[in-house]
Coordinates of C-alpha atoms and ligand atoms in Angstrom, one line a residue:
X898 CA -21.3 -14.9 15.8
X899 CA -19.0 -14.2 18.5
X900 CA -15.1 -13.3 18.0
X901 CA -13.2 -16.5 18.8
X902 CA -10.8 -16.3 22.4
X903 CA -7.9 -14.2 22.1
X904 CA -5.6 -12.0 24.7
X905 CA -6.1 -8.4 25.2
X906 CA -2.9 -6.0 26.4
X907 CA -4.1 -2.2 26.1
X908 CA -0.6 -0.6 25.6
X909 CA -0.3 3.1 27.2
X910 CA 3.1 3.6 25.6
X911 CA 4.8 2.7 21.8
X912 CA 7.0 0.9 23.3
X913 CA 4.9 -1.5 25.2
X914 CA 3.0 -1.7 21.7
X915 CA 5.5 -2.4 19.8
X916 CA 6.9 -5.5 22.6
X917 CA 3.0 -6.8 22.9
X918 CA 3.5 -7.1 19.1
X919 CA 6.1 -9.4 19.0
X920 CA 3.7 -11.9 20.1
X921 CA 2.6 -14.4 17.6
X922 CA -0.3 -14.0 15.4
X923 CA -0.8 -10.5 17.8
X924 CA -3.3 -7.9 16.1
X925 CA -3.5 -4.3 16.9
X926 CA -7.0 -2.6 17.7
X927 CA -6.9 1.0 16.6
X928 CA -10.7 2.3 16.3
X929 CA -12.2 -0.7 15.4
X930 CA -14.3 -0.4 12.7
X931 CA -13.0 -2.9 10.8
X932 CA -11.3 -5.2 12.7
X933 CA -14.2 -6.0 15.5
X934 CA -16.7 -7.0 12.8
X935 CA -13.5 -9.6 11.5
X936 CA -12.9 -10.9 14.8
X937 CA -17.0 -11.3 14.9
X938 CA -16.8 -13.1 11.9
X939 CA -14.3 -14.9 13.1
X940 CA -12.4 -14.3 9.8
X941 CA -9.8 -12.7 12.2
X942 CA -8.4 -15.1 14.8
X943 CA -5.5 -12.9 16.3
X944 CA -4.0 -14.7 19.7
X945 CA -3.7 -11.3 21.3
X946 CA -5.4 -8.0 20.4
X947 CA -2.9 -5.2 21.5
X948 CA -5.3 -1.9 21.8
X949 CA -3.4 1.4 21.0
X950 CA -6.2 3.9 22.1
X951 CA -4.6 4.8 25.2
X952 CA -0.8 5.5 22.9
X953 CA -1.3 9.1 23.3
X954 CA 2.0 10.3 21.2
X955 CA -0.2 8.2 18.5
X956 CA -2.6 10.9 17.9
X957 CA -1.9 14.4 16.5
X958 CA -1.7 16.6 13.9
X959 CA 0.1 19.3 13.2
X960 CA 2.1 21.0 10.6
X961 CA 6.2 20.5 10.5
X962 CA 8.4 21.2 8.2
X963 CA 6.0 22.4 5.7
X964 CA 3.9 19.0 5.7
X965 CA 1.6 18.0 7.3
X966 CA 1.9 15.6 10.2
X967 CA -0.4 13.1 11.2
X968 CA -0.6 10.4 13.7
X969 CA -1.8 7.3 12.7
X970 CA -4.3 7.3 15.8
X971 CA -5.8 10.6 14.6
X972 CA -10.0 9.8 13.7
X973 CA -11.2 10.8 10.5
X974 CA -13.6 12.7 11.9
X975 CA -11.3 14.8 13.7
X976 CA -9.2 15.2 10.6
X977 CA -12.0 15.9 8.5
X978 CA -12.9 19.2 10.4
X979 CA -9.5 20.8 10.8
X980 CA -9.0 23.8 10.0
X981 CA -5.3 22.7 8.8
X982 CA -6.2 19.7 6.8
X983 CA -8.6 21.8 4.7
X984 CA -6.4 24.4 3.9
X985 CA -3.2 22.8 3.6
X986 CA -4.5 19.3 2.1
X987 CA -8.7 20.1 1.1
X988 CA -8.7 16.6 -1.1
X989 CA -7.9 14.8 1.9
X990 CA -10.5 16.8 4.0
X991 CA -13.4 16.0 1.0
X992 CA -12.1 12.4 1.0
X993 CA -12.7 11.4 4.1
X994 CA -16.4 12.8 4.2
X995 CA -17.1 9.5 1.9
X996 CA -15.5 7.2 5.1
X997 CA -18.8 5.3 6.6
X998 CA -21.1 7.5 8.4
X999 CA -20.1 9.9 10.9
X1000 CA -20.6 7.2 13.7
X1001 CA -17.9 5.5 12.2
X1002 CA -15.3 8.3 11.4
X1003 CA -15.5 9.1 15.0
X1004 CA -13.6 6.2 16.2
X1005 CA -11.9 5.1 12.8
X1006 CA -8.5 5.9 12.3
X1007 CA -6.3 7.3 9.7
X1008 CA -3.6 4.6 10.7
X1009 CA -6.2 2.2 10.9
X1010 CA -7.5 2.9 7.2
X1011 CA -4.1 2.8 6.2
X1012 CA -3.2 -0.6 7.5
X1013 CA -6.4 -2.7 6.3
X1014 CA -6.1 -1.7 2.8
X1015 CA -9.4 -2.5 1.7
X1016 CA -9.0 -1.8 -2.1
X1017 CA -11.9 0.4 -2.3
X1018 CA -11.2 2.6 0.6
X1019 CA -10.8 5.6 -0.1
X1020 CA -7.6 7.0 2.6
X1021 CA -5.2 4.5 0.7
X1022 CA -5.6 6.4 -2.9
X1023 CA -5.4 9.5 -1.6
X1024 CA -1.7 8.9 0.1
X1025 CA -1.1 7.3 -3.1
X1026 CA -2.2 10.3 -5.3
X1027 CA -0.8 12.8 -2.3
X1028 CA 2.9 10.7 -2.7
X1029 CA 3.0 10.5 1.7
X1030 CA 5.7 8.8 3.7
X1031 CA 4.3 6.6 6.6
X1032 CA 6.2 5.9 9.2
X1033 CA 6.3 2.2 11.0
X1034 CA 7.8 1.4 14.1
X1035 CA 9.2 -2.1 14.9
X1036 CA 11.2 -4.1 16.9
X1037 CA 14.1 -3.0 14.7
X1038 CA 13.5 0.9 14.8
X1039 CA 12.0 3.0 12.4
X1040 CA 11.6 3.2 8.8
X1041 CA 10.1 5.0 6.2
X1042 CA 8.0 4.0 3.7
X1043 CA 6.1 5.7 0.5
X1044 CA 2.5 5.1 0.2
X1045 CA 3.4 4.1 -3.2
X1046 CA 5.1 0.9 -1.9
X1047 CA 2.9 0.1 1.5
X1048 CA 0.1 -1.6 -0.6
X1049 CA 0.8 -4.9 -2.0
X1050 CA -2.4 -6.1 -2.3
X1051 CA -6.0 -6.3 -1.0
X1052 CA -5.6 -6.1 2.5
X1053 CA -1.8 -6.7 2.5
X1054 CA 0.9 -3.6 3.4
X1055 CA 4.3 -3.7 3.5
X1056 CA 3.9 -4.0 7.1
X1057 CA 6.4 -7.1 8.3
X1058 CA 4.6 -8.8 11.3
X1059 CA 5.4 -6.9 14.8
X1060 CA 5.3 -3.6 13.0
X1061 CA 3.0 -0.8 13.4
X1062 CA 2.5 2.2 11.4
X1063 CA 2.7 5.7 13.5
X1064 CA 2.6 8.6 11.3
X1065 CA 1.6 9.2 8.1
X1066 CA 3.5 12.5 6.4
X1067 CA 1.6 14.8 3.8
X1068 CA 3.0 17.4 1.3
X1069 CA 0.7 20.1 1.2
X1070 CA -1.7 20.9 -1.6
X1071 CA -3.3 24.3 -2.5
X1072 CA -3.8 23.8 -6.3
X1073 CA -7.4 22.4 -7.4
X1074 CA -8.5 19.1 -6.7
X1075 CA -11.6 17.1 -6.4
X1076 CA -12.9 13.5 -5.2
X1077 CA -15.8 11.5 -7.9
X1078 CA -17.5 8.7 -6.1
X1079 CA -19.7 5.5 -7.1
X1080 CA -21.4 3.3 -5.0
X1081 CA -24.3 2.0 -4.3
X1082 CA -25.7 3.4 -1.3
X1083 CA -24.4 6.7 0.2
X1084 CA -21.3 6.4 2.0
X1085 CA -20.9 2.3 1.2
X1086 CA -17.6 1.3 0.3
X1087 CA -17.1 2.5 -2.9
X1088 CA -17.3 0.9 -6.6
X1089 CA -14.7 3.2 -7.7
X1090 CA -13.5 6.3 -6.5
X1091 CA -11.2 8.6 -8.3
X1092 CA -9.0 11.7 -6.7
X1093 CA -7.3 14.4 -8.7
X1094 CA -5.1 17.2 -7.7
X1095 CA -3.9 20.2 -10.6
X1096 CA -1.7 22.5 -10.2
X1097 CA -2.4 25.1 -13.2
X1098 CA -0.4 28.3 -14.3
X1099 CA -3.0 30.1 -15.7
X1100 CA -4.4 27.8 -18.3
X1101 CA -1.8 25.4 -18.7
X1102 CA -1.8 22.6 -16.6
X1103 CA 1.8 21.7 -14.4
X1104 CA 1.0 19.1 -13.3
X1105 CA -1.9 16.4 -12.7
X1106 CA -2.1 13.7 -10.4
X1107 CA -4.7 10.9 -10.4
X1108 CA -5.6 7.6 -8.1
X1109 CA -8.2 5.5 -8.6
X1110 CA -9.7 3.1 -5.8
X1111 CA -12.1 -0.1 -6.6
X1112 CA -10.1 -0.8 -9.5
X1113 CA -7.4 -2.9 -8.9
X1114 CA -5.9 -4.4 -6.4
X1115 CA -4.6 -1.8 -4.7
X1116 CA -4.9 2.0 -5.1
X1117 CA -4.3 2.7 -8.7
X1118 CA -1.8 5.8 -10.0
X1119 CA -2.2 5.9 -13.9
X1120 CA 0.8 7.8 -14.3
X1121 CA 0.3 7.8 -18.7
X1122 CA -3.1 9.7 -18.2
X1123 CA -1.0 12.3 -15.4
X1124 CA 1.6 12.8 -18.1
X1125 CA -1.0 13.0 -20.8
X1126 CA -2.7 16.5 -19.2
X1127 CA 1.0 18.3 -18.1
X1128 CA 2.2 20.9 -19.7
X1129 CA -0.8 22.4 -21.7
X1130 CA -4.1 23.3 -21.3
X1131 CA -7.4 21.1 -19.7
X1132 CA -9.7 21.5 -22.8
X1133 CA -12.2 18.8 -23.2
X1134 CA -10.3 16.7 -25.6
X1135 CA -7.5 16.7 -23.4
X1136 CA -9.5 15.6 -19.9
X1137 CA -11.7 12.7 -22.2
X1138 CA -7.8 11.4 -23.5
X1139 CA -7.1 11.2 -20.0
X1140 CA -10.2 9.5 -18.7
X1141 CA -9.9 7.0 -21.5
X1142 CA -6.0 6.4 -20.6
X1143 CA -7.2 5.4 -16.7
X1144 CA -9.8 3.1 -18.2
X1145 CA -6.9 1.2 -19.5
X1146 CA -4.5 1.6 -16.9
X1147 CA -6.9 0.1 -14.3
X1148 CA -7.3 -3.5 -13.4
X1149 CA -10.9 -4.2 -11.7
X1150 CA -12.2 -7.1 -10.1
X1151 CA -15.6 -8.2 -11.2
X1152 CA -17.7 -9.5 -8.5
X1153 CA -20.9 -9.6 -7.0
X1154 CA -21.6 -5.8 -6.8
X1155 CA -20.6 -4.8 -10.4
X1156 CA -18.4 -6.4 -13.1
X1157 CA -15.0 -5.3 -14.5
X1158 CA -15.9 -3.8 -17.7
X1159 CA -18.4 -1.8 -15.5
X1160 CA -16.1 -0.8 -13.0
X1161 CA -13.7 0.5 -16.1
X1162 CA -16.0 2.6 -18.0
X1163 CA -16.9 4.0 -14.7
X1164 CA -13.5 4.5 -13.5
X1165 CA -13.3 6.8 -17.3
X1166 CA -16.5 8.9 -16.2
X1167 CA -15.7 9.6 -12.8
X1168 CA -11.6 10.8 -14.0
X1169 CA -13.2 13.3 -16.4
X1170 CA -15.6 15.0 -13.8
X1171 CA -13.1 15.0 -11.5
X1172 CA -10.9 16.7 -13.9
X1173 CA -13.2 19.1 -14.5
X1174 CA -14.1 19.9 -11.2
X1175 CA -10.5 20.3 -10.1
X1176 CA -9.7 22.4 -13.0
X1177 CA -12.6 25.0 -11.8
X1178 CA -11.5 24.7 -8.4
X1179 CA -7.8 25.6 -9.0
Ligands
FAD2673 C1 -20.7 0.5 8.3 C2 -19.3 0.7 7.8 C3 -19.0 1.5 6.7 C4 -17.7 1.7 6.3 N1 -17.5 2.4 5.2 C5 -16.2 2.7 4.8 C6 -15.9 3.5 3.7 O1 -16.8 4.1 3.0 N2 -14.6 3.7 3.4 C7 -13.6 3.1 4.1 O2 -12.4 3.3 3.7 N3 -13.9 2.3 5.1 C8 -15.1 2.1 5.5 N4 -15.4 1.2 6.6 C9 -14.2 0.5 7.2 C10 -13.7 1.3 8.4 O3 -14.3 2.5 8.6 C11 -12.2 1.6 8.2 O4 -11.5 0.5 7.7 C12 -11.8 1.8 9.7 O5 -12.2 3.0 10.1 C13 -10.3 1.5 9.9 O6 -9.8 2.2 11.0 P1 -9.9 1.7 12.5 O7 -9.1 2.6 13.3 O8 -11.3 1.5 12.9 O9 -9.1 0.3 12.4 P2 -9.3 -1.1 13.1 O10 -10.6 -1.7 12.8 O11 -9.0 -1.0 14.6 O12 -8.1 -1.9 12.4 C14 -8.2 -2.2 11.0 C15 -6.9 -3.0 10.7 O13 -5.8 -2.2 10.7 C16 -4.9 -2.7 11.7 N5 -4.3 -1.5 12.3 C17 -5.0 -0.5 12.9 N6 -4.2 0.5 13.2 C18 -3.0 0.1 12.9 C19 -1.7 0.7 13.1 N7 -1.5 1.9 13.6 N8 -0.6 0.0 12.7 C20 -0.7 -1.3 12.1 N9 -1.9 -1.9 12.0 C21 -3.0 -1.2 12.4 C22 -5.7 -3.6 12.6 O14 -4.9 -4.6 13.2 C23 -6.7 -4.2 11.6 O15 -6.1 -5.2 10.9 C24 -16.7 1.1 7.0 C25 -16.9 0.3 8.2 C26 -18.2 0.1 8.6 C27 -18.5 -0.7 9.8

Protein backbone atom coordinates (compact mmCIF):
# COMPACT_ATOMS: atom_id res chain seq x y z
CA UNK A 1 0.00 0.00 0.00
CA UNK A 2 0.91 3.48 -0.48
CA UNK A 3 0.90 6.24 2.43
CA UNK A 4 -2.22 8.25 1.86
CA UNK A 5 -1.55 12.32 0.70
CA UNK A 6 -0.25 14.42 3.22
CA UNK A 7 2.11 17.87 3.36
CA UNK A 8 5.69 17.68 3.93
CA UNK A 9 7.71 20.91 5.67
CA UNK A 10 11.40 19.79 6.39
CA UNK A 11 12.16 22.20 9.35
CA UNK A 12 15.96 23.37 9.57
CA UNK A 13 15.39 25.08 12.88
CA UNK A 14 13.15 24.18 16.38
CA UNK A 15 11.45 26.85 15.92
CA UNK A 16 10.09 26.33 12.56
CA UNK A 17 9.36 22.74 13.99
CA UNK A 18 7.69 23.59 16.65
CA UNK A 19 5.19 26.45 14.30
CA UNK A 20 4.84 23.55 11.41
CA UNK A 21 3.47 21.58 14.47
CA UNK A 22 0.72 23.62 15.19
CA UNK A 23 -0.84 22.44 12.20
CA UNK A 24 -3.64 20.02 12.61
CA UNK A 25 -3.28 16.41 12.71
CA UNK A 26 0.72 17.43 11.79
CA UNK A 27 3.23 14.37 12.53
CA UNK A 28 6.85 14.65 13.00
CA UNK A 29 9.34 12.38 10.87
CA UNK A 30 12.42 11.70 12.97
CA UNK A 31 14.30 8.48 11.42
CA UNK A 32 11.54 6.84 10.30
CA UNK A 33 11.44 3.51 11.18
CA UNK A 34 8.43 3.40 12.47
CA UNK A 35 6.33 5.96 11.32
CA UNK A 36 6.96 5.36 7.29
CA UNK A 37 5.75 1.71 7.48
CA UNK A 38 2.28 3.49 9.47
CA UNK A 39 1.89 5.96 6.89
CA UNK A 40 2.33 2.82 4.32
CA UNK A 41 -0.19 1.19 6.13
CA UNK A 42 -2.05 3.83 6.06
CA UNK A 43 -2.81 3.39 9.83
CA UNK A 44 -1.16 6.86 10.04
CA UNK A 45 -2.96 9.64 8.09
CA UNK A 46 -1.06 12.78 9.41
CA UNK A 47 -2.15 16.04 7.09
CA UNK A 48 1.45 17.26 7.24
CA UNK A 49 4.66 15.31 8.07
CA UNK A 50 7.15 18.01 9.57
CA UNK A 51 10.75 16.17 9.07
CA UNK A 52 13.32 17.14 11.84
CA UNK A 53 16.46 15.59 10.26
CA UNK A 54 17.86 18.79 9.14
CA UNK A 55 17.17 20.31 13.29
CA UNK A 56 20.78 20.13 13.91
CA UNK A 57 20.72 21.52 17.79
CA UNK A 58 18.42 18.14 17.75
CA UNK A 59 21.31 15.80 17.73
CA UNK A 60 24.08 15.51 20.35
CA UNK A 61 25.44 14.01 23.17
CA UNK A 62 27.43 15.00 25.63
CA UNK A 63 27.96 15.04 29.31
CA UNK A 64 26.66 18.21 31.51
CA UNK A 65 26.25 18.56 34.74
CA UNK A 66 27.15 15.09 35.65
CA UNK A 67 24.39 13.47 33.29
CA UNK A 68 24.36 12.63 30.41
CA UNK A 69 22.80 14.63 27.68
CA UNK A 70 21.13 13.43 24.76
CA UNK A 71 19.28 14.84 21.83
CA UNK A 72 16.31 13.34 20.94
CA UNK A 73 17.63 13.25 17.22
CA UNK A 74 20.73 11.25 18.24
CA UNK A 75 20.59 7.46 16.27
CA UNK A 76 20.84 4.48 18.30
CA UNK A 77 23.57 3.43 16.45
CA UNK A 78 25.57 6.29 17.17
CA UNK A 79 24.68 6.12 20.84
CA UNK A 80 25.32 2.57 21.01
CA UNK A 81 29.09 3.03 20.17
CA UNK A 82 30.04 5.95 22.36
CA UNK A 83 32.59 5.78 24.26
CA UNK A 84 30.54 8.03 26.85
CA UNK A 85 27.29 6.11 26.90
CA UNK A 86 29.20 2.96 27.76
CA UNK A 87 30.98 4.14 30.51
CA UNK A 88 28.79 6.51 32.05
CA UNK A 89 25.33 4.57 31.24
CA UNK A 90 26.69 0.69 29.80
CA UNK A 91 22.72 -0.64 30.25
CA UNK A 92 21.70 1.88 27.91
CA UNK A 93 24.69 1.00 25.54
CA UNK A 94 23.62 -3.01 25.81
CA UNK A 95 20.07 -2.00 25.37
CA UNK A 96 19.97 -0.61 22.40
CA UNK A 97 22.06 -3.47 20.71
CA UNK A 98 18.48 -5.40 20.88
CA UNK A 99 16.89 -2.10 18.66
CA UNK A 100 16.10 -3.82 15.04
CA UNK A 101 19.14 -4.63 13.09
CA UNK A 102 21.84 -2.28 12.51
CA UNK A 103 20.16 -0.96 9.33
CA UNK A 104 17.59 0.30 11.35
CA UNK A 105 19.60 1.83 14.37
CA UNK A 106 21.35 3.85 11.86
CA UNK A 107 18.55 6.13 11.14
CA UNK A 108 16.21 5.43 14.29
CA UNK A 109 16.21 7.80 16.90
CA UNK A 110 16.38 7.93 20.54
CA UNK A 111 13.57 10.70 20.42
CA UNK A 112 11.85 8.79 18.07
CA UNK A 113 11.84 5.52 20.30
CA UNK A 114 10.81 7.56 22.95
CA UNK A 115 7.74 9.09 21.38
CA UNK A 116 6.06 5.90 19.70
CA UNK A 117 6.00 3.98 22.79
CA UNK A 118 5.63 0.69 21.50
CA UNK A 119 5.17 -1.27 24.86
CA UNK A 120 7.75 -3.76 24.00
CA UNK A 121 10.48 -1.41 23.01
CA UNK A 122 13.03 -1.59 24.70
CA UNK A 123 14.44 2.55 25.00
CA UNK A 124 11.13 3.40 27.02
CA UNK A 125 12.03 0.82 30.03
CA UNK A 126 15.30 1.72 30.24
CA UNK A 127 14.45 5.69 30.91
CA UNK A 128 11.97 4.24 33.14
CA UNK A 129 14.39 2.01 35.11
CA UNK A 130 17.27 4.95 34.50
CA UNK A 131 14.48 7.70 36.23
CA UNK A 132 15.45 10.46 32.92
CA UNK A 133 13.90 13.76 32.48
CA UNK A 134 12.89 14.50 28.82
CA UNK A 135 12.57 17.55 27.66
CA UNK A 136 9.52 18.76 25.21
CA UNK A 137 9.29 21.88 23.48
CA UNK A 138 5.93 23.47 22.49
CA UNK A 139 4.18 26.37 21.48
CA UNK A 140 4.10 27.28 25.20
CA UNK A 141 7.92 26.88 26.04
CA UNK A 142 9.55 24.14 27.66
CA UNK A 143 8.77 21.66 30.23
CA UNK A 144 10.10 18.80 31.88
CA UNK A 145 8.92 15.66 32.24
CA UNK A 146 10.01 12.23 34.05
CA UNK A 147 10.09 9.22 32.01
CA UNK A 148 8.02 7.82 34.66
CA UNK A 149 5.07 9.98 33.62
CA UNK A 150 5.67 10.30 29.59
CA UNK A 151 4.01 6.88 29.01
CA UNK A 152 0.37 6.56 29.36
CA UNK A 153 -0.19 3.86 27.31
CA UNK A 154 0.62 1.83 24.25
CA UNK A 155 1.69 4.28 21.91
CA UNK A 156 0.39 7.28 23.91
CA UNK A 157 3.05 9.89 25.84
CA UNK A 158 2.34 12.71 27.71
CA UNK A 159 3.04 14.62 24.62
CA UNK A 160 0.03 17.26 24.18
CA UNK A 161 -0.48 17.73 20.28
CA UNK A 162 2.11 20.50 18.82
CA UNK A 163 4.79 19.24 21.14
CA UNK A 164 7.96 17.66 20.53
CA UNK A 165 10.30 16.00 22.68
CA UNK A 166 14.18 17.46 22.36
CA UNK A 167 16.29 16.01 24.92
CA UNK A 168 16.19 13.21 26.93
CA UNK A 169 18.56 13.66 30.36
CA UNK A 170 20.35 10.57 32.03
CA UNK A 171 21.85 10.08 35.54
CA UNK A 172 24.82 8.16 35.19
CA UNK A 173 25.29 4.56 36.17
CA UNK A 174 28.54 2.73 37.04
CA UNK A 175 27.24 0.01 39.36
CA UNK A 176 26.25 -3.53 37.66
CA UNK A 177 23.55 -3.91 35.40
CA UNK A 178 22.39 -6.17 32.80
CA UNK A 179 19.53 -6.40 29.93
CA UNK A 180 17.47 -10.34 29.66
CA UNK A 181 15.68 -10.55 26.34
CA UNK A 182 12.84 -12.85 24.75
CA UNK A 183 11.62 -12.92 21.54
CA UNK A 184 11.16 -14.78 18.88
CA UNK A 185 13.57 -14.06 16.27
CA UNK A 186 16.78 -12.19 16.97
CA UNK A 187 16.36 -8.62 17.36
CA UNK A 188 12.21 -8.80 16.80
CA UNK A 189 10.40 -6.65 19.03
CA UNK A 190 10.55 -8.24 22.14
CA UNK A 191 8.17 -10.62 24.27
CA UNK A 192 9.52 -9.29 27.32
CA UNK A 193 12.46 -7.63 28.20
CA UNK A 194 13.78 -6.93 31.59
CA UNK A 195 16.64 -4.27 32.67
CA UNK A 196 18.37 -4.12 36.02
CA UNK A 197 20.82 -1.76 37.54
CA UNK A 198 22.63 -2.63 41.42
CA UNK A 199 24.48 -0.70 43.10
CA UNK A 200 26.34 -3.06 45.76
CA UNK A 201 28.66 -2.21 48.83
CA UNK A 202 30.51 -5.13 48.92
CA UNK A 203 27.88 -7.78 49.35
CA UNK A 204 25.04 -5.95 50.33
CA UNK A 205 22.91 -4.61 47.87
CA UNK A 206 22.00 -0.44 47.98
CA UNK A 207 19.91 -0.41 45.84
CA UNK A 208 18.12 -2.25 42.86
CA UNK A 209 16.27 -1.03 40.07
CA UNK A 210 14.14 -3.07 37.67
CA UNK A 211 11.77 -2.31 34.36
CA UNK A 212 10.15 -4.64 32.52
CA UNK A 213 8.92 -4.12 28.80
CA UNK A 214 6.21 -6.48 26.93
CA UNK A 215 4.33 -6.63 30.00
CA UNK A 216 2.02 -4.18 30.47
CA UNK A 217 1.00 -1.37 28.92
CA UNK A 218 3.61 0.64 29.32
CA UNK A 219 7.19 0.06 30.67
CA UNK A 220 6.76 -1.66 33.92
CA UNK A 221 8.86 -0.49 37.37
CA UNK A 222 8.01 -3.15 40.03
CA UNK A 223 9.06 -1.04 42.77
CA UNK A 224 7.93 -4.06 45.72
CA UNK A 225 10.59 -6.48 44.01
CA UNK A 226 13.33 -3.21 44.02
CA UNK A 227 12.58 -2.75 47.64
CA UNK A 228 12.59 -6.42 48.29
CA UNK A 229 16.68 -6.90 47.22
CA UNK A 230 17.88 -3.31 49.16
CA UNK A 231 19.75 -3.38 51.93
CA UNK A 232 21.18 -6.95 52.22
CA UNK A 233 22.76 -9.37 50.24
CA UNK A 234 21.73 -10.94 46.39
CA UNK A 235 21.70 -14.64 47.53
CA UNK A 236 19.53 -16.92 45.50
CA UNK A 237 16.62 -16.86 47.73
CA UNK A 238 16.66 -13.20 47.72
CA UNK A 239 16.91 -12.72 43.53
CA UNK A 240 13.95 -15.79 43.04
CA UNK A 241 11.69 -13.49 45.87
CA UNK A 242 12.27 -10.77 43.57
CA UNK A 243 11.65 -12.45 40.25
CA UNK A 244 8.47 -13.87 41.73
CA UNK A 245 7.36 -10.26 43.01
CA UNK A 246 7.73 -8.83 39.18
CA UNK A 247 5.62 -11.79 37.95
CA UNK A 248 2.97 -10.20 39.99
CA UNK A 249 3.58 -6.72 39.55
CA UNK A 250 3.27 -7.11 35.77
CA UNK A 251 0.20 -6.80 33.60
CA UNK A 252 0.75 -8.62 30.04
CA UNK A 253 -1.37 -8.64 27.17
CA UNK A 254 -2.03 -11.95 25.65
CA UNK A 255 -2.13 -12.04 21.98
CA UNK A 256 -1.22 -13.64 18.94
CA UNK A 257 2.63 -14.04 19.73
CA UNK A 258 2.37 -15.51 23.32
CA UNK A 259 -0.33 -15.39 26.02
CA UNK A 260 -0.24 -13.54 29.44
CA UNK A 261 0.49 -16.20 31.81
CA UNK A 262 3.46 -16.93 29.36
CA UNK A 263 4.56 -13.58 29.19
CA UNK A 264 4.48 -13.54 33.36
CA UNK A 265 6.44 -16.55 34.07
CA UNK A 266 8.81 -15.32 31.54
CA UNK A 267 8.96 -11.85 32.87
CA UNK A 268 9.99 -14.02 36.53
CA UNK A 269 12.93 -15.92 34.53
CA UNK A 270 14.34 -13.26 32.68
CA UNK A 271 14.35 -10.74 36.33
CA UNK A 272 16.43 -13.47 38.05
CA UNK A 273 19.21 -13.82 35.24
CA UNK A 274 19.35 -10.43 35.00
CA UNK A 275 19.84 -10.11 38.65
CA UNK A 276 22.35 -12.44 38.55
CA UNK A 277 24.25 -11.11 35.82
CA UNK A 278 24.18 -7.53 37.22
CA UNK A 279 25.27 -8.76 40.54
CA UNK A 280 28.54 -10.31 38.87
CA UNK A 281 28.96 -7.39 36.83
CA UNK A 282 28.95 -4.82 39.67
C1 LIG B 1 12.42 -4.30 11.03
C2 LIG B 1 12.20 -3.44 12.25
C3 LIG B 1 12.59 -3.92 13.49
C4 LIG B 1 12.39 -3.14 14.62
N1 LIG B 1 12.78 -3.64 15.84
C5 LIG B 1 12.63 -2.86 16.94
C6 LIG B 1 13.07 -3.31 18.23
O1 LIG B 1 13.60 -4.42 18.40
N2 LIG B 1 12.90 -2.48 19.29
C7 LIG B 1 12.33 -1.24 19.15
O2 LIG B 1 12.21 -0.51 20.14
N3 LIG B 1 11.90 -0.79 17.96
C8 LIG B 1 12.05 -1.57 16.86
N4 LIG B 1 11.60 -1.12 15.65
C9 LIG B 1 10.91 0.19 15.60
C10 LIG B 1 11.82 1.34 15.29
O3 LIG B 1 13.14 0.98 15.18
C11 LIG B 1 11.74 2.45 16.35
O4 LIG B 1 10.43 2.68 16.79
C12 LIG B 1 12.24 3.65 15.61
O5 LIG B 1 13.61 3.56 15.39
C13 LIG B 1 11.78 4.95 16.15
O6 LIG B 1 12.66 6.01 15.84
P1 LIG B 1 12.56 6.86 14.50
O7 LIG B 1 13.53 7.95 14.66
O8 LIG B 1 12.72 5.96 13.34
O9 LIG B 1 11.07 7.43 14.61
P2 LIG B 1 10.00 7.74 13.48
O10 LIG B 1 9.60 6.49 12.81
O11 LIG B 1 10.44 8.87 12.61
O12 LIG B 1 8.81 8.24 14.42
C14 LIG B 1 8.14 7.37 15.31
C15 LIG B 1 7.03 8.14 16.02
O13 LIG B 1 7.58 9.06 16.94
C16 LIG B 1 7.22 10.41 16.58
N5 LIG B 1 8.41 11.21 16.81
C17 LIG B 1 9.67 10.96 16.33
N6 LIG B 1 10.55 11.82 16.87
C18 LIG B 1 9.84 12.64 17.68
C19 LIG B 1 10.18 13.72 18.53
N7 LIG B 1 11.46 14.14 18.66
N8 LIG B 1 9.19 14.35 19.22
C20 LIG B 1 7.91 13.93 19.12
N9 LIG B 1 7.52 12.91 18.35
C21 LIG B 1 8.47 12.25 17.64
C22 LIG B 1 6.76 10.34 15.13
O14 LIG B 1 5.83 11.35 14.83
C23 LIG B 1 6.14 8.95 15.10
O15 LIG B 1 4.85 9.00 15.65
C24 LIG B 1 11.81 -1.85 14.50
C25 LIG B 1 11.45 -1.36 13.24
C26 LIG B 1 11.66 -2.14 12.12
C27 LIG B 1 11.28 -1.56 10.78
Amino acid sequence: MKAAPFEYFRASSLDEAVEALGTPDARVLAGGQSLVPLLNLRQARPSLVVDINRVDELSFLREENGRLEIGALTRHRFAETSAVVRSEVPLLAEALGYVGHVAIRNRGTIGGSLAHADPAAELPAVMVALDAGFTVHGPDGERIVAARDFFLGPHRTALAPGELLTRISVPPHRGGWAVEELSRRSRDLALVAVFVTVTMSGDVCESARIAVAGAGPTPIRPLTAEKSLAGGPLTDDAIALAAELVATETDPPGDLHAPAGYRREMAAVLTRRAITRAKESA
